[in-house]
Amino acid sequence: MMLLMLLILIATIILGIPVAFALGFASLITILVNGIPFSVFIQNLTLGVNSFPLLAVPFFILAGKLMNTSGITERIFRFVNYFVGPIRGGLGQVNILSSLIFAGMSGAATADAAGLGMIEIKAMKDAGYDPDFSVAITAASATIGPIIPPSIIMVIYGLSAEVSIGRLFVGGIIPGLLMTLSLMVLTYIIAVKRRYPREEKAPAKVVLISFFKAFPALMAPVVIIGGILGGIFTATEAGAIAVVYALLIGAFVYRELTWKGLINILFESMITTAVIMIIIGSAAVFGWLLTYYRIPALAAQALLSISTNPLVITTLLVVMYLFLGCIMEAAAIVVMTVPVVAPLLTQLGVDLVAFGVIVAVCMSIGTLTPPLGIVMYILCDIAEVRIVHYMRVIWPFLAALLAVILLMVLFPGIITFLPDLFLGT
């Protein structure tokens, strides 16, 4: 019967049915064919989204959209440009550092790509950068969004693996910084090779004025991350704080947020949240069926028959997540698979917080690659660059990000150091 469910799922996805409905349809047919009460479908669909920590998801979605339309992204970009623009290929470095700062507010790669992407790509094209390179560096830097806290995918993973979302958030700080550093080094090498321009050095007074204008925006990550580290509020509450902060900045500091704009933002956030919640609910039913048919136990036996070495098993799972990230939506992947692999990893002594951050990076990379790379499609559309041209340039950036994953797999302490230091073991 599991084979039937998987065949239905694959067939519906191939037919172009959204993954949320494909999961629900495959689960419903399997339940009805096996004579399982229909109430089981409804109960698990409801229980899948009935969770207090999940409140963080709509809050962070709303916060990201508020920041994209209230002048925050533009001021961040302008300040960082004055700061690192004079370096060779400076706009590429501006691109990466802007994403790092914005990552501390939005929690999603798509928010980074849709908000900063338009500003960054236009500036780079106007300065003489190749369009395909501009798209590639913008897409690669957007992957930092779900790693530096807050992170929507980490919220979903934390619920699925039953681990602390706060520890996941804090665990993403060092990996996010490593991703930033690796992309900056690679960008500098490419910029020197292609002789990309530098920005003119601005007078100190201009830089200082830009800093003061961007200061409220720059403080947003400090408020969110500092509040979590200091135990002032939980990861879920941090989402509400981010929304309030973005509203105050947009409406009263920068004064670019209008009532009409706010209504549009609320409507867009509602739609995005609904899509994610449908995916989570449908995947919860799918996951229940996996457990009902003892798939976690069978999967554990299959993997343990290959090796009992935690490093080998973790590496195999990373390859699996990288592949799945290319063909499915991240939330669905996490809700479907994490309850299956988490018991096995616990049995092998693998830290689930460290593995969660690794999964988040794998899911981020999935947004850059065909056939379902949403960040890739957003940015190629903005820049009017063909996918084939983008794919020729993105490989070095993918290699840099994969190198960071390898480091995390080999040295999980990179991830667990800060959570252990600030939040205890």
PDB file of N, CA, C and O in Angstrom, residues 224-279:
ATOM      1  N   ILE A 224      16.085  40.842  17.400  1.00  0.00           N
ATOM      2  CA  ILE A 224      15.546  39.484  17.286  1.00  0.00           C
ATOM      3  C   ILE A 224      16.506  38.453  17.881  1.00  0.00           C
ATOM      4  O   ILE A 224      16.136  37.658  18.753  1.00  0.00           O
ATOM      5  N   ILE A 225      17.759  38.471  17.405  1.00  0.00           N
ATOM      6  CA  ILE A 225      18.731  37.480  17.864  1.00  0.00           C
ATOM      7  C   ILE A 225      19.096  37.721  19.330  1.00  0.00           C
ATOM      8  O   ILE A 225      19.191  36.785  20.132  1.00  0.00           O
ATOM      9  N   GLY A 226      19.286  38.986  19.688  1.00  0.00           N
ATOM     10  CA  GLY A 226      19.630  39.312  21.078  1.00  0.00           C
ATOM     11  C   GLY A 226      18.538  38.905  22.045  1.00  0.00           C
ATOM     12  O   GLY A 226      18.817  38.416  23.156  1.00  0.00           O
ATOM     13  N   GLY A 227      17.283  39.085  21.639  1.00  0.00           N
ATOM     14  CA  GLY A 227      16.174  38.699  22.511  1.00  0.00           C
ATOM     15  C   GLY A 227      16.112  37.206  22.749  1.00  0.00           C
ATOM     16  O   GLY A 227      15.834  36.748  23.866  1.00  0.00           O
ATOM     17  N   ILE A 228      16.409  36.426  21.695  1.00  0.00           N
ATOM     18  CA  ILE A 228      16.406  34.963  21.842  1.00  0.00           C
ATOM     19  C   ILE A 228      17.578  34.513  22.707  1.00  0.00           C
ATOM     20  O   ILE A 228      17.422  33.702  23.628  1.00  0.00           O
ATOM     21  N   LEU A 229      18.774  35.051  22.417  1.00  0.00           N
ATOM     22  CA  LEU A 229      19.962  34.678  23.192  1.00  0.00           C
ATOM     23  C   LEU A 229      19.829  35.080  24.656  1.00  0.00           C
ATOM     24  O   LEU A 229      20.268  34.355  25.555  1.00  0.00           O
ATOM     25  N   GLY A 230      19.210  36.232  24.892  1.00  0.00           N
ATOM     26  CA  GLY A 230      19.078  36.721  26.261  1.00  0.00           C
ATOM     27  C   GLY A 230      17.919  36.114  27.020  1.00  0.00           C
ATOM     28  O   GLY A 230      17.716  36.428  28.202  1.00  0.00           O
ATOM     29  N   GLY A 231      17.144  35.255  26.353  1.00  0.00           N
ATOM     30  CA  GLY A 231      16.010  34.633  27.020  1.00  0.00           C
ATOM     31  C   GLY A 231      14.865  35.589  27.281  1.00  0.00           C
ATOM     32  O   GLY A 231      13.981  35.308  28.101  1.00  0.00           O
ATOM     33  N   ILE A 232      14.842  36.722  26.577  1.00  0.00           N
ATOM     34  CA  ILE A 232      13.785  37.718  26.774  1.00  0.00           C
ATOM     35  C   ILE A 232      12.476  37.229  26.159  1.00  0.00           C
ATOM     36  O   ILE A 232      11.393  37.449  26.704  1.00  0.00           O
ATOM     37  N   PHE A 233      12.575  36.562  24.987  1.00  0.00           N
ATOM     38  CA  PHE A 233      11.381  35.993  24.376  1.00  0.00           C
ATOM     39  C   PHE A 233      11.771  34.722  23.624  1.00  0.00           C
ATOM     40  O   PHE A 233      12.947  34.477  23.337  1.00  0.00           O
ATOM     41  N   THR A 234      10.767  33.903  23.338  1.00  0.00           N
ATOM     42  CA  THR A 234      10.995  32.646  22.639  1.00  0.00           C
ATOM     43  C   THR A 234      11.123  32.891  21.142  1.00  0.00           C
ATOM     44  O   THR A 234      10.862  33.989  20.647  1.00  0.00           O
ATOM     45  N   ALA A 235      11.483  31.831  20.419  1.00  0.00           N
ATOM     46  CA  ALA A 235      11.603  31.942  18.960  1.00  0.00           C
ATOM     47  C   ALA A 235      10.263  32.299  18.330  1.00  0.00           C
ATOM     48  O   ALA A 235      10.202  33.064  17.363  1.00  0.00           O
ATOM     49  N   THR A 236       9.178  31.760  18.868  1.00  0.00           N
ATOM     50  CA  THR A 236       7.850  32.079  18.344  1.00  0.00           C
ATOM     51  C   THR A 236       7.499  33.537  18.608  1.00  0.00           C
ATOM     52  O   THR A 236       7.010  34.251  17.726  1.00  0.00           O
ATOM     53  N   GLU A 237       7.751  33.978  19.833  1.00  0.00           N
ATOM     54  CA  GLU A 237       7.479  35.373  20.181  1.00  0.00           C
ATOM     55  C   GLU A 237       8.356  36.333  19.388  1.00  0.00           C
ATOM     56  O   GLU A 237       7.956  37.473  19.120  1.00  0.00           O
ATOM     57  N   ALA A 238       9.538  35.867  18.989  1.00  0.00           N
ATOM     58  CA  ALA A 238      10.430  36.711  18.195  1.00  0.00           C
ATOM     59  C   ALA A 238       9.771  37.107  16.874  1.00  0.00           C
ATOM     60  O   ALA A 238      10.015  38.203  16.356  1.00  0.00           O
ATOM     61  N   GLY A 239       8.935  36.224  16.321  1.00  0.00           N
ATOM     62  CA  GLY A 239       8.233  36.553  15.093  1.00  0.00           C
ATOM     63  C   GLY A 239       7.303  37.736  15.278  1.00  0.00           C
ATOM     64  O   GLY A 239       7.246  38.641  14.438  1.00  0.00           O
ATOM     65  N   ALA A 240       6.567  37.744  16.393  1.00  0.00           N
ATOM     66  CA  ALA A 240       5.659  38.866  16.684  1.00  0.00           C
ATOM     67  C   ALA A 240       6.449  40.150  16.916  1.00  0.00           C
ATOM     68  O   ALA A 240       6.051  41.233  16.452  1.00  0.00           O
ATOM     69  N   ILE A 241       7.580  40.037  17.616  1.00  0.00           N
ATOM     70  CA  ILE A 241       8.441  41.207  17.856  1.00  0.00           C
ATOM     71  C   ILE A 241       8.940  41.768  16.526  1.00  0.00           C
ATOM     72  O   ILE A 241       8.971  42.991  16.318  1.00  0.00           O
ATOM     73  N   ALA A 242       9.322  40.885  15.607  1.00  0.00           N
ATOM     74  CA  ALA A 242       9.821  41.321  14.298  1.00  0.00           C
ATOM     75  C   ALA A 242       8.748  42.085  13.526  1.00  0.00           C
ATOM     76  O   ALA A 242       9.036  43.091  12.869  1.00  0.00           O
ATOM     77  N   VAL A 243       7.503  41.609  13.604  1.00  0.00           N
ATOM     78  CA  VAL A 243       6.404  42.289  12.910  1.00  0.00           C
ATOM     79  C   VAL A 243       6.182  43.679  13.490  1.00  0.00           C
ATOM     80  O   VAL A 243       6.067  44.671  12.752  1.00  0.00           O
ATOM     81  N   VAL A 244       6.117  43.764  14.817  1.00  0.00           N
ATOM     82  CA  VAL A 244       5.899  45.061  15.472  1.00  0.00           C
ATOM     83  C   VAL A 244       7.037  46.021  15.130  1.00  0.00           C
ATOM     84  O   VAL A 244       6.809  47.197  14.809  1.00  0.00           O
ATOM     85  N   TYR A 245       8.263  45.531  15.177  1.00  0.00           N
ATOM     86  CA  TYR A 245       9.427  46.366  14.888  1.00  0.00           C
ATOM     87  C   TYR A 245       9.378  46.886  13.451  1.00  0.00           C
ATOM     88  O   TYR A 245       9.604  48.076  13.189  1.00  0.00           O
ATOM     89  N   ALA A 246       9.061  45.978  12.500  1.00  0.00           N
ATOM     90  CA  ALA A 246       8.988  46.385  11.090  1.00  0.00           C
ATOM     91  C   ALA A 246       7.875  47.395  10.858  1.00  0.00           C
ATOM     92  O   ALA A 246       8.028  48.346  10.078  1.00  0.00           O
ATOM     93  N   LEU A 247       6.743  47.199  11.535  1.00  0.00           N
ATOM     94  CA  LEU A 247       5.637  48.154  11.423  1.00  0.00           C
ATOM     95  C   LEU A 247       6.035  49.538  11.923  1.00  0.00           C
ATOM     96  O   LEU A 247       5.758  50.549  11.274  1.00  0.00           O
ATOM     97  N   LEU A 248       6.687  49.574  13.075  1.00  0.00           N
ATOM     98  CA  LEU A 248       7.091  50.856  13.659  1.00  0.00           C
ATOM     99  C   LEU A 248       8.092  51.585  12.769  1.00  0.00           C
ATOM    100  O   LEU A 248       7.978  52.798  12.542  1.00  0.00           O
ATOM    101  N   ILE A 249       9.069  50.834  12.242  1.00  0.00           N
ATOM    102  CA  ILE A 249      10.072  51.460  11.375  1.00  0.00           C
ATOM    103  C   ILE A 249       9.428  51.962  10.086  1.00  0.00           C
ATOM    104  O   ILE A 249       9.644  53.098   9.649  1.00  0.00           O
ATOM    105  N   GLY A 250       8.626  51.100   9.455  1.00  0.00           N
ATOM    106  CA  GLY A 250       8.026  51.456   8.172  1.00  0.00           C
ATOM    107  C   GLY A 250       7.039  52.599   8.258  1.00  0.00           C
ATOM    108  O   GLY A 250       6.982  53.451   7.367  1.00  0.00           O
ATOM    109  N   ALA A 251       6.265  52.641   9.357  1.00  0.00           N
ATOM    110  CA  ALA A 251       5.198  53.640   9.471  1.00  0.00           C
ATOM    111  C   ALA A 251       5.660  54.949  10.095  1.00  0.00           C
ATOM    112  O   ALA A 251       5.241  56.032   9.666  1.00  0.00           O
ATOM    113  N   PHE A 252       6.561  54.870  11.099  1.00  0.00           N
ATOM    114  CA  PHE A 252       6.879  56.080  11.872  1.00  0.00           C
ATOM    115  C   PHE A 252       8.319  56.579  11.709  1.00  0.00           C
ATOM    116  O   PHE A 252       8.591  57.745  11.982  1.00  0.00           O
ATOM    117  N   VAL A 253       9.239  55.694  11.295  1.00  0.00           N
ATOM    118  CA  VAL A 253      10.630  56.130  11.126  1.00  0.00           C
ATOM    119  C   VAL A 253      10.885  56.487   9.661  1.00  0.00           C
ATOM    120  O   VAL A 253      11.246  57.627   9.339  1.00  0.00           O
ATOM    121  N   TYR A 254      10.695  55.532   8.756  1.00  0.00           N
ATOM    122  CA  TYR A 254      10.925  55.793   7.338  1.00  0.00           C
ATOM    123  C   TYR A 254       9.678  56.346   6.641  1.00  0.00           C
ATOM    124  O   TYR A 254       9.782  56.926   5.562  1.00  0.00           O
ATOM    125  N   ARG A 255       8.534  56.126   7.212  1.00  0.00           N
ATOM    126  CA  ARG A 255       7.251  56.646   6.729  1.00  0.00           C
ATOM    127  C   ARG A 255       6.969  56.285   5.276  1.00  0.00           C
ATOM    128  O   ARG A 255       6.454  57.091   4.501  1.00  0.00           O
ATOM    129  N   GLU A 256       7.308  55.068   4.904  1.00  0.00           N
ATOM    130  CA  GLU A 256       7.049  54.595   3.540  1.00  0.00           C
ATOM    131  C   GLU A 256       5.946  53.546   3.500  1.00  0.00           C
ATOM    132  O   GLU A 256       5.570  53.078   2.426  1.00  0.00           O
ATOM    133  N   LEU A 257       5.445  53.158   4.665  1.00  0.00           N
ATOM    134  CA  LEU A 257       4.398  52.143   4.738  1.00  0.00           C
ATOM    135  C   LEU A 257       3.032  52.829   4.783  1.00  0.00           C
ATOM    136  O   LEU A 257       2.730  53.585   5.708  1.00  0.00           O
ATOM    137  N   THR A 258       2.215  52.576   3.778  1.00  0.00           N
ATOM    138  CA  THR A 258       0.891  53.184   3.695  1.00  0.00           C
ATOM    139  C   THR A 258      -0.178  52.151   4.065  1.00  0.00           C
ATOM    140  O   THR A 258       0.083  50.945   4.104  1.00  0.00           O
ATOM    141  N   TRP A 259      -1.401  52.649   4.310  1.00  0.00           N
ATOM    142  CA  TRP A 259      -2.504  51.742   4.625  1.00  0.00           C
ATOM    143  C   TRP A 259      -2.777  50.790   3.458  1.00  0.00           C
ATOM    144  O   TRP A 259      -3.019  49.592   3.662  1.00  0.00           O
ATOM    145  N   LYS A 260      -2.727  51.319   2.243  1.00  0.00           N
ATOM    146  CA  LYS A 260      -2.955  50.474   1.066  1.00  0.00           C
ATOM    147  C   LYS A 260      -1.871  49.406   0.950  1.00  0.00           C
ATOM    148  O   LYS A 260      -2.156  48.234   0.684  1.00  0.00           O
ATOM    149  N   GLY A 261      -0.618  49.841   1.179  1.00  0.00           N
ATOM    150  CA  GLY A 261       0.485  48.886   1.134  1.00  0.00           C
ATOM    151  C   GLY A 261       0.362  47.827   2.209  1.00  0.00           C
ATOM    152  O   GLY A 261       0.643  46.638   1.976  1.00  0.00           O
ATOM    153  N   LEU A 262      -0.076  48.229   3.405  1.00  0.00           N
ATOM    154  CA  LEU A 262      -0.230  47.285   4.520  1.00  0.00           C
ATOM    155  C   LEU A 262      -1.288  46.243   4.212  1.00  0.00           C
ATOM    156  O   LEU A 262      -1.108  45.054   4.494  1.00  0.00           O
ATOM    157  N   ILE A 263      -2.400  46.672   3.609  1.00  0.00           N
ATOM    158  CA  ILE A 263      -3.466  45.729   3.257  1.00  0.00           C
ATOM    159  C   ILE A 263      -2.963  44.706   2.235  1.00  0.00           C
ATOM    160  O   ILE A 263      -3.229  43.503   2.349  1.00  0.00           O
ATOM    161  N   ASN A 264      -2.207  45.179   1.232  1.00  0.00           N
ATOM    162  CA  ASN A 264      -1.634  44.262   0.235  1.00  0.00           C
ATOM    163  C   ASN A 264      -0.669  43.273   0.876  1.00  0.00           C
ATOM    164  O   ASN A 264      -0.660  42.088   0.544  1.00  0.00           O
ATOM    165  N   ILE A 265       0.152  43.775   1.806  1.00  0.00           N
ATOM    166  CA  ILE A 265       1.118  42.918   2.500  1.00  0.00           C
ATOM    167  C   ILE A 265       0.402  41.845   3.314  1.00  0.00           C
ATOM    168  O   ILE A 265       0.791  40.673   3.308  1.00  0.00           O
ATOM    169  N   LEU A 266      -0.646  42.232   4.032  1.00  0.00           N
ATOM    170  CA  LEU A 266      -1.410  41.273   4.836  1.00  0.00           C
ATOM    171  C   LEU A 266      -2.043  40.206   3.952  1.00  0.00           C
ATOM    172  O   LEU A 266      -2.041  39.018   4.305  1.00  0.00           O
ATOM    173  N   PHE A 267      -2.554  40.633   2.805  1.00  0.00           N
ATOM    174  CA  PHE A 267      -3.184  39.684   1.876  1.00  0.00           C
ATOM    175  C   PHE A 267      -2.145  38.702   1.327  1.00  0.00           C
ATOM    176  O   PHE A 267      -2.379  37.481   1.295  1.00  0.00           O
ATOM    177  N   GLU A 268      -0.987  39.213   0.901  1.00  0.00           N
ATOM    178  CA  GLU A 268       0.075  38.344   0.371  1.00  0.00           C
ATOM    179  C   GLU A 268       0.590  37.389   1.438  1.00  0.00           C
ATOM    180  O   GLU A 268       0.850  36.207   1.169  1.00  0.00           O
ATOM    181  N   SER A 269       0.751  37.890   2.656  1.00  0.00           N
ATOM    182  CA  SER A 269       1.236  37.051   3.760  1.00  0.00           C
ATOM    183  C   SER A 269       0.234  35.954   4.084  1.00  0.00           C
ATOM    184  O   SER A 269       0.621  34.820   4.398  1.00  0.00           O
ATOM    185  N   MET A 270      -1.053  36.284   4.011  1.00  0.00           N
ATOM    186  CA  MET A 270      -2.099  35.299   4.270  1.00  0.00           C
ATOM    187  C   MET A 270      -2.030  34.149   3.262  1.00  0.00           C
ATOM    188  O   MET A 270      -2.110  32.972   3.633  1.00  0.00           O
ATOM    189  N   ILE A 271      -1.852  34.503   1.982  1.00  0.00           N
ATOM    190  CA  ILE A 271      -1.780  33.475   0.937  1.00  0.00           C
ATOM    191  C   ILE A 271      -0.553  32.589   1.133  1.00  0.00           C
ATOM    192  O   ILE A 271      -0.635  31.357   1.079  1.00  0.00           O
ATOM    193  N   THR A 272       0.608  33.214   1.358  1.00  0.00           N
ATOM    194  CA  THR A 272       1.845  32.453   1.558  1.00  0.00           C
ATOM    195  C   THR A 272       1.736  31.537   2.767  1.00  0.00           C
ATOM    196  O   THR A 272       2.150  30.365   2.722  1.00  0.00           O
ATOM    197  N   THR A 273       1.171  32.045   3.860  1.00  0.00           N
ATOM    198  CA  THR A 273       1.002  31.241   5.071  1.00  0.00           C
ATOM    199  C   THR A 273       0.064  30.070   4.815  1.00  0.00           C
ATOM    200  O   THR A 273       0.330  28.939   5.251  1.00  0.00           O
ATOM    201  N   ALA A 274      -1.033  30.327   4.094  1.00  0.00           N
ATOM    202  CA  ALA A 274      -1.995  29.266   3.808  1.00  0.00           C
ATOM    203  C   ALA A 274      -1.352  28.134   3.019  1.00  0.00           C
ATOM    204  O   ALA A 274      -1.579  26.949   3.302  1.00  0.00           O
ATOM    205  N   VAL A 275      -0.529  28.497   2.040  1.00  0.00           N
ATOM    206  CA  VAL A 275       0.156  27.479   1.226  1.00  0.00           C
ATOM    207  C   VAL A 275       1.040  26.609   2.099  1.00  0.00           C
ATOM    208  O   VAL A 275       1.012  25.363   2.020  1.00  0.00           O
ATOM    209  N   ILE A 276       1.833  27.237   2.971  1.00  0.00           N
ATOM    210  CA  ILE A 276       2.743  26.487   3.845  1.00  0.00           C
ATOM    211  C   ILE A 276       1.964  25.601   4.809  1.00  0.00           C
ATOM    212  O   ILE A 276       2.316  24.437   5.044  1.00  0.00           O
ATOM    213  N   MET A 277       0.870  26.120   5.368  1.00  0.00           N
ATOM    214  CA  MET A 277       0.093  25.347   6.335  1.00  0.00           C
ATOM    215  C   MET A 277      -0.595  24.154   5.677  1.00  0.00           C
ATOM    216  O   MET A 277      -0.711  23.089   6.285  1.00  0.00           O
ATOM    217  N   ILE A 278      -1.061  24.319   4.437  1.00  0.00           N
ATOM    218  CA  ILE A 278      -1.656  23.189   3.717  1.00  0.00           C
ATOM    219  C   ILE A 278      -0.608  22.105   3.487  1.00  0.00           C
ATOM    220  O   ILE A 278      -0.881  20.910   3.643  1.00  0.00           O
ATOM    221  N   ILE A 279       0.607  22.534   3.136  1.00  0.00           N
ATOM    222  CA  ILE A 279       1.695  21.574   2.937  1.00  0.00           C
ATOM    223  C   ILE A 279       1.982  20.821   4.237  1.00  0.00           C
ATOM    224  O   ILE A 279       2.102  19.590   4.252  1.00  0.00           O
TER     225      ILE A 279
END
